[in-house]
Amino acid sequence: MQVVVLAAGRAVRLRPLTHERPKAMLNVAGKPIVHHLLEELGRIGVQDVVLVVGHGHNVLQSYVGDGGRFGLKVKYVHQPSQLGPGDALLQARGAVGPGEFVLLVGESWYSVELLRSLVGGKGPAVVEVPDHRTGRHGVLTVRGGKAVGLTERAAASTEAALFAAGAYRVPDSIFDAVAQCEGRLRDAIRLLMQRGGAWALERAPMGGYVDVVDAQDLLALHARLMADQDASL
């Protein structure tokens, strides 16, 4: 299954670290965040990856190259202006083949088990995370164990809420939906749920997904990955 990785944002909360490079190129445990992601994708058998780049794209492209060292074939798509994830996804339309694909955020960390489940499954799905800090991408409405809605966190109570990560398995109709919703990815996903029915939930275990928003997240992820390395020695 093809994987699209959004890695074009400016990451203003992490300046000055991101003045000249994207957040995905910040180091954790001795490697850029995107290195960890691509390494895991290659490990589980993914072959084709589309990287949407923008701010600091030269740094990222120079590091990743054609993806061969990860066992991948990497295509690049450029987002001229950083207008959000929906607009970034639209830039990739011409590079994505027909059928379902996995959509990921390049500055997040995913466990190999979560990636394997996303890539190996069928049908539209959204990743549910167990805590609000890693769930900045919205609040899920769930019925019968499946997602039937996705709202902004500000528009929903966070008490006992189910939070969405920035990771999905989506149909290729997502492009038309994003265009119809004027570049708003969350609205496009909600529209597809209304039209096509509920989406499956891919539940990330505690610690199985880390959304790097600020320096606190970056340091916590670094400490976690270093501890994993020490435990494997």
PDB file of N, CA and C in Angstrom, residues 14 27-29 212 214-226:
ATOM      1  N   LEU A  14       8.674  25.278  17.640  1.00  0.00           N
ATOM      2  CA  LEU A  14      10.000  24.706  17.896  1.00  0.00           C
ATOM      3  C   LEU A  14      11.129  25.577  17.342  1.00  0.00           C
ATOM      4  N   ASN A  27      16.366  15.899  15.331  1.00  0.00           N
ATOM      5  CA  ASN A  27      16.945  14.635  15.794  1.00  0.00           C
ATOM      6  C   ASN A  27      16.313  14.154  17.093  1.00  0.00           C
ATOM      7  N   VAL A  28      16.019  12.861  17.129  1.00  0.00           N
ATOM      8  CA  VAL A  28      15.668  12.174  18.369  1.00  0.00           C
ATOM      9  C   VAL A  28      16.442  10.853  18.375  1.00  0.00           C
ATOM     10  N   ALA A  29      17.106  10.594  19.459  1.00  0.00           N
ATOM     11  CA  ALA A  29      17.913   9.377  19.585  1.00  0.00           C
ATOM     12  C   ALA A  29      18.905   9.238  18.431  1.00  0.00           C
ATOM     13  N   VAL A 212       4.834  15.141  18.013  1.00  0.00           N
ATOM     14  CA  VAL A 212       5.810  16.124  18.478  1.00  0.00           C
ATOM     15  C   VAL A 212       5.283  17.525  18.183  1.00  0.00           C
ATOM     16  N   ASP A 214       5.903  20.313  20.654  1.00  0.00           N
ATOM     17  CA  ASP A 214       6.835  21.299  21.192  1.00  0.00           C
ATOM     18  C   ASP A 214       8.066  20.603  21.770  1.00  0.00           C
ATOM     19  N   ALA A 215       8.908  21.379  22.443  1.00  0.00           N
ATOM     20  CA  ALA A 215      10.165  20.847  22.963  1.00  0.00           C
ATOM     21  C   ALA A 215       9.945  19.753  24.000  1.00  0.00           C
ATOM     22  N   GLN A 216       8.869  19.856  24.774  1.00  0.00           N
ATOM     23  CA  GLN A 216       8.573  18.832  25.772  1.00  0.00           C
ATOM     24  C   GLN A 216       8.378  17.471  25.103  1.00  0.00           C
ATOM     25  N   ASP A 217       7.630  17.456  23.992  1.00  0.00           N
ATOM     26  CA  ASP A 217       7.402  16.202  23.275  1.00  0.00           C
ATOM     27  C   ASP A 217       8.696  15.673  22.672  1.00  0.00           C
ATOM     28  N   LEU A 218       9.500  16.580  22.136  1.00  0.00           N
ATOM     29  CA  LEU A 218      10.759  16.183  21.513  1.00  0.00           C
ATOM     30  C   LEU A 218      11.683  15.518  22.527  1.00  0.00           C
ATOM     31  N   LEU A 219      11.800  16.111  23.713  1.00  0.00           N
ATOM     32  CA  LEU A 219      12.668  15.556  24.747  1.00  0.00           C
ATOM     33  C   LEU A 219      12.123  14.223  25.274  1.00  0.00           C
ATOM     34  N   ALA A 220      10.800  14.142  25.434  1.00  0.00           N
ATOM     35  CA  ALA A 220      10.201  12.903  25.926  1.00  0.00           C
ATOM     36  C   ALA A 220      10.402  11.764  24.934  1.00  0.00           C
ATOM     37  N   LEU A 221      10.248  12.056  23.644  1.00  0.00           N
ATOM     38  CA  LEU A 221      10.446  11.028  22.626  1.00  0.00           C
ATOM     39  C   LEU A 221      11.906  10.587  22.582  1.00  0.00           C
ATOM     40  N   HIS A 222      12.819  11.547  22.681  1.00  0.00           N
ATOM     41  CA  HIS A 222      14.242  11.215  22.702  1.00  0.00           C
ATOM     42  C   HIS A 222      14.563  10.270  23.867  1.00  0.00           C
ATOM     43  N   ALA A 223      14.056  10.610  25.047  1.00  0.00           N
ATOM     44  CA  ALA A 223      14.325   9.782  26.222  1.00  0.00           C
ATOM     45  C   ALA A 223      13.739   8.386  26.049  1.00  0.00           C
ATOM     46  N   ARG A 224      12.555   8.311  25.473  1.00  0.00           N
ATOM     47  CA  ARG A 224      11.896   7.008  25.298  1.00  0.00           C
ATOM     48  C   ARG A 224      12.678   6.130  24.317  1.00  0.00           C
ATOM     49  N   LEU A 225      13.104   6.703  23.186  1.00  0.00           N
ATOM     50  CA  LEU A 225      13.814   5.914  22.193  1.00  0.00           C
ATOM     51  C   LEU A 225      15.209   5.513  22.674  1.00  0.00           C
ATOM     52  N   MET A 226      15.861   6.394  23.444  1.00  0.00           N
ATOM     53  CA  MET A 226      17.154   6.042  24.012  1.00  0.00           C
ATOM     54  C   MET A 226      17.011   4.895  25.014  1.00  0.00           C
TER      55      MET A 226
END
